[in-house]
Amino acid sequence: MADASIRTPAFTHGESVPEKYTCEGEDVSPELTLADVPDDAASLAVVVDDPDAPAGTFTHWLLWNLPPDTVEIPEDVPRREAVSELGDARQGENDFGDVGYRGPCPPEGDDPHEYRFTLHVLDEELNVDAGVPRPEVQDELDAKSIDSDRFTGTFSRE
């Protein structure tokens, strides 16, 4: 990881994700701010996942082909494959089986889960169809990522 950064004004790195952005609230994506993207970036991608899920890492959001000059992803990104409000951005299928963002929703009674919000800086756009699940995106993400950054939040349900 190098210079690029991803954060949110909604909560502090490592702190609890506000209920609004979870299955207990409005279940909308938080505003994200991006900074210090390298000049050689051709595209950006964001992945939100839960490495503490009982069956292994659970994907909550796949968003890719964001323009490299993107500095803000607004709150409540529409749940559709193409997001014209963000240039040529595309969204994939999360592990709930939907397209777009679905917030933290760990099993009731579990210890707090960690949610990773990861920015990938890419040397070219991803050549994958919108609406596909993470396994169909991951190889291209790995191959084309030239920089990345991550922040985390936690959440639990009583």
XYZ file of C-alpha atoms in Angstrom:
158
model
C 0.000 0.000 0.000
C 1.261 3.421 -0.869
C -0.247 6.893 -1.072
C -3.914 6.641 -2.067
C -6.456 6.894 0.729
C -10.093 6.047 1.382
C -12.075 7.317 4.369
C -15.604 8.245 5.362
C -16.922 11.241 7.277
C -19.600 8.901 8.716
C -17.313 7.199 11.252
C -13.702 6.960 12.383
C -11.400 4.158 11.238
C -11.761 1.193 13.578
C -14.953 2.476 15.206
C -18.514 1.178 15.009
C -20.373 1.597 11.709
C -23.426 3.801 12.389
C -26.715 1.883 12.289
C -27.890 3.936 9.282
C -25.403 2.070 7.055
C -26.352 -1.418 8.319
C -29.225 -3.882 7.982
C -30.563 -2.503 11.267
C -30.994 0.962 9.713
C -31.448 2.377 6.212
C -28.840 -0.012 4.736
C -27.386 2.695 2.472
C -23.750 3.108 1.508
C -21.805 5.736 3.468
C -20.166 8.693 1.771
C -16.558 7.852 0.911
C -13.708 10.284 0.304
C -10.744 9.359 -1.877
C -7.421 11.204 -1.944
C -3.839 11.047 -3.190
C -4.601 8.767 -6.131
C -1.407 8.331 -8.192
C -1.191 10.149 -11.536
C -0.785 6.871 -13.423
C -4.152 5.544 -12.222
C -6.589 4.668 -14.994
C -9.484 3.567 -12.815
C -10.572 2.936 -9.224
C -12.500 0.180 -7.454
C -14.013 -0.176 -3.981
C -14.651 -3.462 -2.186
C -16.424 -3.776 1.167
C -16.228 -7.125 2.930
C -16.464 -8.911 6.270
C -13.565 -11.295 6.980
C -15.251 -12.437 10.218
C -18.332 -13.994 8.601
C -19.021 -17.577 9.765
C -18.566 -19.112 6.291
C -15.515 -17.014 5.347
C -15.088 -13.551 3.861
C -18.477 -12.106 2.911
C -18.652 -9.421 0.208
C -20.952 -6.458 0.861
C -20.086 -4.217 -2.112
C -18.207 -4.318 -5.410
C -17.863 -0.998 -7.260
C -15.391 -0.591 -10.128
C -14.394 1.493 -13.157
C -14.665 4.717 -11.188
C -12.849 7.608 -12.901
C -9.346 8.101 -11.428
C -10.151 11.712 -10.496
C -13.030 10.654 -8.224
C -12.654 12.351 -4.832
C -16.064 11.533 -3.374
C -18.525 8.685 -3.634
C -21.822 10.054 -2.336
C -23.938 8.407 0.310
C -26.634 5.991 -0.900
C -25.201 4.904 -4.259
C -28.136 3.457 -6.264
C -28.369 -0.342 -6.318
C -28.014 -0.939 -10.029
C -25.339 -2.401 -12.299
C -24.373 0.851 -14.077
C -23.899 3.971 -11.956
C -23.801 6.817 -14.478
C -23.580 9.354 -11.632
C -20.023 8.042 -11.133
C -18.771 8.087 -14.722
C -18.531 4.589 -16.167
C -18.790 2.863 -12.775
C -20.209 -0.643 -12.493
C -21.405 -2.658 -9.512
C -21.233 -6.361 -8.892
C -23.271 -8.875 -6.979
C -22.710 -8.934 -3.235
C -22.945 -12.125 -1.201
C -26.565 -11.340 -0.305
C -27.289 -11.989 -3.999
C -28.081 -8.335 -4.805
C -26.282 -5.739 -6.916
C -24.818 -2.790 -5.028
C -24.111 -2.037 -1.385
C -25.599 -4.032 1.465
C -24.436 -3.005 4.898
C -23.096 -4.890 7.882
C -25.506 -7.564 9.098
C -23.655 -10.150 11.204
C -25.530 -12.989 12.891
C -27.290 -11.858 16.050
C -25.192 -12.521 19.144
C -21.838 -12.704 17.310
C -18.925 -10.683 18.628
C -18.440 -7.482 16.597
C -17.389 -8.163 13.009
C -14.793 -6.054 11.201
C -15.853 -4.483 7.897
C -13.101 -3.562 5.442
C -13.583 -0.694 2.989
C -10.799 -1.114 0.427
C -9.824 1.238 -2.394
C -7.982 -0.334 -5.334
C -6.092 1.955 -7.708
C -5.959 0.280 -11.117
C -3.678 0.690 -14.116
C -6.637 0.052 -16.447
C -10.381 -0.439 -16.230
C -11.691 -3.865 -15.307
C -12.966 -5.818 -18.282
C -15.786 -7.677 -16.529
C -19.540 -7.460 -16.908
C -21.562 -5.496 -14.380
C -23.578 -7.578 -11.960
C -21.064 -10.402 -11.576
C -20.006 -11.792 -8.169
C -16.591 -11.221 -6.599
C -14.852 -14.363 -7.900
C -15.343 -13.030 -11.440
C -13.853 -9.653 -10.476
C -11.049 -10.644 -8.089
C -8.471 -11.906 -10.616
C -8.653 -8.671 -12.605
C -8.522 -6.614 -9.410
C -5.387 -8.443 -8.316
C -3.733 -8.166 -11.737
C -4.476 -4.477 -12.308
C -4.115 -3.030 -8.800
C -1.140 -0.667 -8.478
C -2.026 0.858 -5.112
C -4.593 0.354 -2.375
C -5.776 1.629 0.962
C -8.253 0.412 3.539
C -10.187 1.572 6.543
C -12.341 -0.546 8.814
C -15.442 -0.312 10.913
C -17.081 -2.761 13.285
C -20.668 -3.810 13.898
C -22.592 -6.317 15.989
C -26.241 -7.177 16.530
C -27.742 -8.090 19.910
